[in-house]
Coordinates of C-alpha atoms in Angstrom, one line a residue:
M30 CA 104.1 17.9 45.9
K31 CA 105.6 20.7 48.0
R32 CA 107.6 19.5 50.9
M33 CA 106.0 19.8 54.4
Q34 CA 107.8 22.7 56.2
I35 CA 108.3 22.1 60.0
A36 CA 109.8 24.4 62.6
F37 CA 110.8 23.3 66.1
R38 CA 111.0 25.8 69.0
T39 CA 113.0 24.0 71.8
D40 CA 116.0 24.6 74.0
A41 CA 118.8 22.9 75.7
S42 CA 120.9 24.2 78.6
I43 CA 122.6 23.2 81.8
E44 CA 119.4 24.0 83.6
I45 CA 117.0 22.5 81.1
G46 CA 119.0 19.5 80.1
T47 CA 119.2 18.0 76.6
G48 CA 116.1 15.8 76.4
H49 CA 113.8 18.3 74.7
V50 CA 116.1 19.0 71.8
M51 CA 117.0 15.3 71.5
R52 CA 113.5 14.1 71.2
C53 CA 112.7 16.9 68.7
L54 CA 115.7 15.7 66.6
T55 CA 114.3 12.2 66.7
L56 CA 110.9 13.5 65.4
A57 CA 112.6 15.6 62.8
D58 CA 114.5 12.6 61.5
A59 CA 111.3 10.6 61.1
L60 CA 109.6 13.5 59.3
R61 CA 112.6 13.9 57.0
E62 CA 112.1 10.2 56.0
R63 CA 108.5 11.2 55.1
G64 CA 109.7 14.1 52.9
A65 CA 109.5 17.0 55.3
E66 CA 112.0 19.8 55.9
S67 CA 112.7 21.0 59.4
L68 CA 114.1 24.2 61.0
F69 CA 115.2 24.5 64.6
I70 CA 114.9 27.8 66.6
C71 CA 116.9 27.7 69.9
R72 CA 118.2 30.3 72.3
L73 CA 121.9 30.4 73.0
H74 CA 121.8 29.2 76.6
N75 CA 124.9 27.8 78.3
G76 CA 124.9 24.2 77.2
H77 CA 122.9 24.7 73.9
L78 CA 123.0 22.0 71.2
M79 CA 123.2 24.2 68.1
N80 CA 126.2 22.4 66.7
L81 CA 124.6 19.0 67.1
I82 CA 121.5 20.2 65.4
A83 CA 123.6 21.3 62.4
E84 CA 125.6 18.1 62.4
R85 CA 122.3 16.2 62.0
G86 CA 121.6 18.2 58.9
Y87 CA 119.2 20.8 60.1
T88 CA 119.2 24.6 59.9
A89 CA 119.4 26.0 63.4
V90 CA 118.5 29.6 64.0
A91 CA 120.0 31.1 67.1
L92 CA 117.9 33.4 69.3
P93 CA 120.0 35.9 71.4
K94 CA 121.8 34.7 74.4
P95 CA 119.8 35.5 77.6
P96 CA 121.2 38.0 80.2
A97 CA 123.2 36.5 83.0
D98 CA 120.3 37.1 85.5
G99 CA 117.6 35.7 83.2
I100 CA 114.0 36.3 84.3
K101 CA 113.9 34.2 87.5
A102 CA 111.3 36.5 89.0
C103 CA 108.6 35.5 86.5
A104 CA 106.2 32.9 88.0
V105 CA 103.9 32.0 85.1
P106 CA 104.2 29.4 83.9
P107 CA 106.3 27.7 86.6
H108 CA 109.2 27.1 84.1
A109 CA 109.0 30.6 82.5
Y110 CA 112.6 31.4 83.7
W111 CA 113.9 28.7 81.3
L112 CA 113.2 31.1 78.4
G113 CA 115.9 33.6 79.4
T114 CA 113.5 36.4 78.3
D115 CA 109.8 37.2 78.4
W116 CA 107.3 35.2 76.3
A117 CA 106.3 38.1 74.1
R118 CA 109.8 38.9 73.0
D119 CA 110.5 35.2 72.4
A120 CA 107.3 35.0 70.3
Q121 CA 108.4 38.0 68.2
E122 CA 111.9 36.6 67.7
T123 CA 110.5 33.2 66.8
R124 CA 108.0 34.7 64.3
Q125 CA 110.8 36.5 62.5
A126 CA 112.9 33.3 62.4
I127 CA 110.3 31.0 60.9
G128 CA 108.3 33.2 58.5
A129 CA 105.4 30.8 57.6
V130 CA 105.5 27.0 58.0
D131 CA 103.1 24.1 57.7
C132 CA 103.6 23.0 61.3
L133 CA 105.3 24.6 64.3
V134 CA 106.3 22.1 67.0
V135 CA 106.8 23.6 70.5
D136 CA 108.7 21.6 73.1
H137 CA 109.3 24.0 76.0
Y138 CA 108.0 24.1 79.5
G139 CA 108.5 27.9 79.6
L140 CA 105.8 28.6 76.9
D141 CA 102.1 28.5 77.2
C142 CA 98.9 29.6 75.3
R143 CA 99.9 33.2 75.1
W144 CA 103.0 32.5 73.1
E145 CA 101.1 29.9 71.0
E146 CA 98.3 32.3 70.2
E147 CA 100.9 34.8 68.8
L148 CA 102.5 32.1 66.7
H149 CA 99.4 30.4 65.4
P150 CA 99.0 32.7 62.4
A151 CA 102.5 31.7 61.2
C152 CA 101.6 28.0 60.8
R153 CA 98.8 25.8 59.5
H154 CA 99.1 23.5 62.5
L155 CA 100.7 24.1 65.9
M156 CA 101.8 21.1 67.9
V157 CA 102.8 21.0 71.5
I158 CA 105.0 18.4 73.2
D159 CA 104.4 18.5 76.9
D160 CA 104.8 16.2 80.0
L161 CA 103.5 18.4 82.8
A162 CA 99.8 19.4 82.1
D163 CA 100.5 22.4 84.2
R164 CA 99.6 25.3 81.9
P165 CA 97.0 26.1 79.2
H166 CA 97.8 25.5 75.5
D167 CA 96.4 26.8 72.2
C168 CA 97.3 24.0 69.8
D169 CA 96.0 21.7 67.2
L170 CA 97.9 18.6 68.3
L171 CA 99.3 17.7 71.8
L172 CA 101.7 14.9 72.5
D173 CA 102.2 13.9 76.1
Q174 CA 104.1 10.6 76.4
S175 CA 103.5 10.3 80.2
L176 CA 102.4 6.9 81.5
G177 CA 98.7 7.0 82.5
R178 CA 98.1 10.4 81.0
T179 CA 94.4 11.1 80.1
R180 CA 92.4 14.0 78.5
G181 CA 91.1 14.8 82.0
D182 CA 94.5 15.9 83.1
Y183 CA 94.2 18.8 80.6
D184 CA 90.7 19.8 81.6
G185 CA 90.6 23.6 81.3
L186 CA 94.0 23.7 79.7
L187 CA 93.2 22.5 76.2
G188 CA 90.6 23.4 73.5
D189 CA 88.1 20.8 72.5
H190 CA 89.4 20.8 68.9
A191 CA 92.9 19.7 69.9
I192 CA 93.9 16.2 68.9
T193 CA 95.8 14.3 71.6
L194 CA 98.5 11.7 71.5
F195 CA 98.8 10.3 75.0
G196 CA 101.1 7.7 76.6
P197 CA 104.5 6.0 76.2
N198 CA 103.4 4.3 72.9
Y199 CA 103.9 7.8 71.5
A200 CA 107.3 8.3 73.2
L201 CA 109.8 9.8 70.7
L202 CA 112.5 7.1 70.6
R203 CA 115.1 6.7 67.9
P204 CA 114.3 3.8 65.6
E205 CA 117.3 1.7 66.8
F206 CA 115.5 1.0 70.1
A207 CA 112.6 -0.7 68.3
K208 CA 115.0 -2.5 66.1
L209 CA 117.0 -4.0 69.0
R210 CA 114.0 -4.6 71.3
A211 CA 113.5 -8.2 70.4
A212 CA 117.1 -9.1 70.9
S213 CA 117.3 -7.2 74.2
L214 CA 114.2 -8.9 75.6
A215 CA 115.4 -12.4 74.5
R216 CA 118.6 -12.1 76.5
R217 CA 116.6 -11.4 79.7
V218 CA 114.8 -14.7 79.8
Q219 CA 117.5 -16.0 82.1
P220 CA 118.6 -12.8 84.0
K221 CA 122.1 -12.2 85.3
L222 CA 123.8 -9.4 87.1
E223 CA 127.1 -8.7 85.3
H224 CA 126.8 -5.4 83.5
L225 CA 125.5 -2.2 85.2
L226 CA 124.6 0.9 83.2
V227 CA 124.7 4.3 85.0
T228 CA 123.1 7.2 83.0
M229 CA 121.9 10.3 84.7
G230 CA 120.8 12.3 81.7
G231 CA 122.7 14.6 79.3
V232 CA 123.8 17.1 82.0
D233 CA 123.5 15.8 85.6
K234 CA 124.4 19.2 87.0
E235 CA 124.5 17.9 90.6
N236 CA 126.9 15.0 89.9
V237 CA 124.5 12.3 91.0
T238 CA 126.6 10.0 88.9
G239 CA 129.5 10.4 91.2
S240 CA 127.3 9.6 94.2
V241 CA 126.0 6.5 92.5
L242 CA 129.6 5.3 91.9
D243 CA 130.5 6.0 95.5
A244 CA 127.6 3.8 96.6
L245 CA 128.4 1.0 94.3
D246 CA 132.1 1.0 95.3
E247 CA 131.2 0.7 98.9
G248 CA 128.7 -2.1 98.4
T249 CA 129.1 -5.8 98.0
L250 CA 128.3 -6.8 94.4
P251 CA 129.0 -10.0 92.4
P252 CA 132.8 -10.1 91.7
N253 CA 132.4 -10.2 88.0
V254 CA 130.3 -7.0 87.8
R255 CA 131.4 -4.3 85.4
I256 CA 130.0 -0.8 85.1
T257 CA 129.4 1.5 82.2
V258 CA 128.8 5.2 82.8
V259 CA 127.2 7.3 80.1
M260 CA 127.4 11.1 80.2
G261 CA 126.5 14.0 77.9
P262 CA 129.2 16.1 76.3
H263 CA 128.0 19.2 78.3
A264 CA 128.0 17.4 81.7
P265 CA 130.0 19.7 84.0
W266 CA 131.4 16.8 86.1
I267 CA 133.0 14.6 83.4
D268 CA 136.6 14.9 84.6
Q269 CA 135.7 14.2 88.2
V270 CA 133.6 11.2 87.2
R271 CA 136.5 9.8 85.1
V272 CA 138.8 10.1 88.1
R273 CA 136.2 8.4 90.4
A274 CA 135.7 5.6 87.8
A275 CA 139.5 4.9 87.6
A276 CA 139.5 4.3 91.4
M277 CA 136.5 1.9 91.5
R278 CA 136.9 -1.7 92.8
Y279 CA 134.8 -2.9 89.9
P280 CA 135.9 -2.3 86.3
T281 CA 134.2 1.0 85.3
R282 CA 134.3 2.8 81.9
V283 CA 133.0 6.3 81.2
L284 CA 131.5 7.0 77.8
V285 CA 130.7 10.6 76.6
G286 CA 128.2 11.6 73.9
V287 CA 127.4 8.1 72.8
S288 CA 125.5 7.4 69.6
D289 CA 124.6 3.7 70.3
M290 CA 122.6 3.9 73.5
A291 CA 120.2 1.3 72.3
R292 CA 123.0 -1.3 72.0
L293 CA 124.4 -0.3 75.4
M294 CA 121.0 -0.8 77.0
A295 CA 120.5 -4.1 75.2
E296 CA 123.9 -5.3 76.5
S297 CA 123.2 -4.2 80.1
D298 CA 121.6 -6.2 82.9
L299 CA 120.5 -3.4 85.2
A300 CA 120.3 0.4 84.8
I301 CA 120.6 3.1 87.4
G302 CA 119.2 6.2 85.8
A303 CA 117.3 9.5 86.0
A304 CA 113.5 9.4 85.8
G305 CA 113.6 11.5 82.6
S306 CA 113.0 10.7 78.9
T307 CA 115.5 7.9 78.9
S308 CA 113.0 6.0 81.1
W309 CA 111.0 5.2 77.9
E310 CA 114.2 3.9 76.2
R311 CA 114.9 1.6 79.1
C312 CA 111.3 0.3 79.1
C313 CA 111.4 -0.4 75.3
M314 CA 114.5 -2.5 75.9
G315 CA 113.0 -4.3 78.9
L316 CA 116.0 -3.1 80.9
P317 CA 115.5 -3.5 84.7
S318 CA 116.0 -0.1 86.3
F319 CA 116.5 1.8 89.5
V320 CA 115.5 5.4 88.9
L321 CA 116.4 8.6 90.8
V322 CA 114.5 11.8 90.6
L323 CA 116.8 14.7 89.6
A324 CA 114.1 17.3 89.0
D325 CA 110.6 18.0 90.3
N326 CA 109.0 17.3 87.0
Q327 CA 110.4 13.7 87.1
H328 CA 108.4 12.7 90.2
P329 CA 105.2 11.8 88.2
V330 CA 107.2 9.6 85.8
A331 CA 109.0 7.8 88.6
E332 CA 105.8 7.2 90.6
A333 CA 103.8 5.9 87.5
L334 CA 106.6 3.6 86.5
Q335 CA 107.0 2.2 90.0
V336 CA 103.2 1.6 90.2
S337 CA 103.4 -0.3 86.9
G338 CA 106.3 -2.5 88.3
A339 CA 108.7 -1.3 85.6
V340 CA 111.2 0.4 88.0
V341 CA 112.2 0.8 91.6
A342 CA 112.1 4.5 92.4
L343 CA 114.7 5.6 95.0
Q344 CA 115.3 8.8 96.9
K345 CA 119.1 8.6 97.2
P346 CA 121.9 6.6 95.5
S347 CA 122.9 4.6 98.6
Q348 CA 119.6 2.8 98.4
V349 CA 120.7 1.1 95.1
V350 CA 123.2 -1.0 97.0
T351 CA 120.8 -1.8 99.8
H352 CA 118.2 -3.2 97.4
L353 CA 120.8 -5.2 95.5
E354 CA 122.5 -6.6 98.5
E355 CA 119.1 -7.7 100.0
R356 CA 118.3 -9.7 96.9
L357 CA 121.7 -11.1 96.4
V358 CA 121.7 -12.5 100.0
S359 CA 118.2 -13.9 99.6
G360 CA 119.0 -15.4 96.2
T361 CA 116.1 -13.6 94.5
V362 CA 118.0 -11.2 92.3
S363 CA 117.2 -13.2 89.1
Q364 CA 113.5 -13.2 89.7
F365 CA 113.7 -9.5 90.7
L366 CA 115.3 -8.6 87.4
L367 CA 112.9 -10.7 85.4
D368 CA 109.8 -9.1 87.0
L369 CA 111.2 -5.6 86.3
S370 CA 112.1 -6.5 82.7
N371 CA 108.7 -8.0 81.9
A372 CA 106.8 -5.0 83.4
A373 CA 109.1 -2.5 81.7
A374 CA 108.6 -4.1 78.3
R375 CA 104.8 -3.7 78.6
V376 CA 105.2 0.1 78.9
T377 CA 106.2 0.9 75.3
D378 CA 107.2 -0.9 72.1
G379 CA 109.4 1.9 70.9
E380 CA 107.4 2.8 67.7
G381 CA 106.1 6.1 69.0
V382 CA 108.0 8.4 66.7
A383 CA 106.7 6.6 63.6
R384 CA 103.1 6.9 65.0
T385 CA 103.6 10.5 65.7
A386 CA 105.2 11.4 62.3
D387 CA 102.5 9.5 60.4
R388 CA 99.8 11.4 62.3
M389 CA 101.5 14.8 61.5
V390 CA 101.8 14.0 57.9
C391 CA 98.1 12.8 57.8
E392 CA 97.0 16.1 59.4
H393 CA 99.1 18.0 56.8
V394 CA 97.5 16.2 53.8

């Protein structure tokens, strides 16, 4: 049987972050296990991940680097400026790059139905990965891993024929999260506060990590607390964070470009993180979390998770210490961590990538 041919159109940059490319790589890995071949088409933004894609064993086609001024004046869709060019040119360049494929996967907030209509003739199936429900799509399959997402959120934005995969049980997590889930949940039956994990996404362009460390250093935490900071290799503040970590009152290590995030989460007692795609990783592991919103599109994620009881959503880093100190003084920190862990674990089981890949293969057959 001919191998299923997949093409991914997605980008990473200092502005966009790394999450879109990383979750597409996770899906590509699952599809490779099912016999598919994948191609990535990415623009050469500052902070692109072309080398990582190649290291993972995939062909990566580079679209031209955008001009320094980009297209920030374009207003439709709201993230159109992420493209670095206009949608029509991007569609033409992508069409030339992929030829014809069985499935084209689009994970890009800057693209909408106009681009998708142009590319549809180049593929048997077109799949969109979205989190925003803020623009129309012309696709055969839509994946939106947002908590509480329903078809109604896409009224007027999606054709009746489109198949939808909604909710965190379709979150594209690497298999190691599901594998370590049971062990992670087991160690939280009797919660303790000894190991804090700080992870503000792959870029953290505003150095919120540094502000979190400032707050923790000024607070009163248990004397045996240690801190692990995880940063992406393209984060612009790595050197400054390392200097700040070395001056902390609590033992603090800084890890860059880790490949074992599931293990780190399983070994952590509390996370302080961004309300992005790593939220689903923390939930799978039952890791109690404070979340900070680093981009407008993260607000719905933070609000939904807080309503579910899975996280405490905060507006600024200093509130982390205030919340912890209140519970340490009242002696309720263990119950607080246990409640967060139980609620988080109910959000997703970490098997979303297998479910998604199986559905894609089924549609292909």
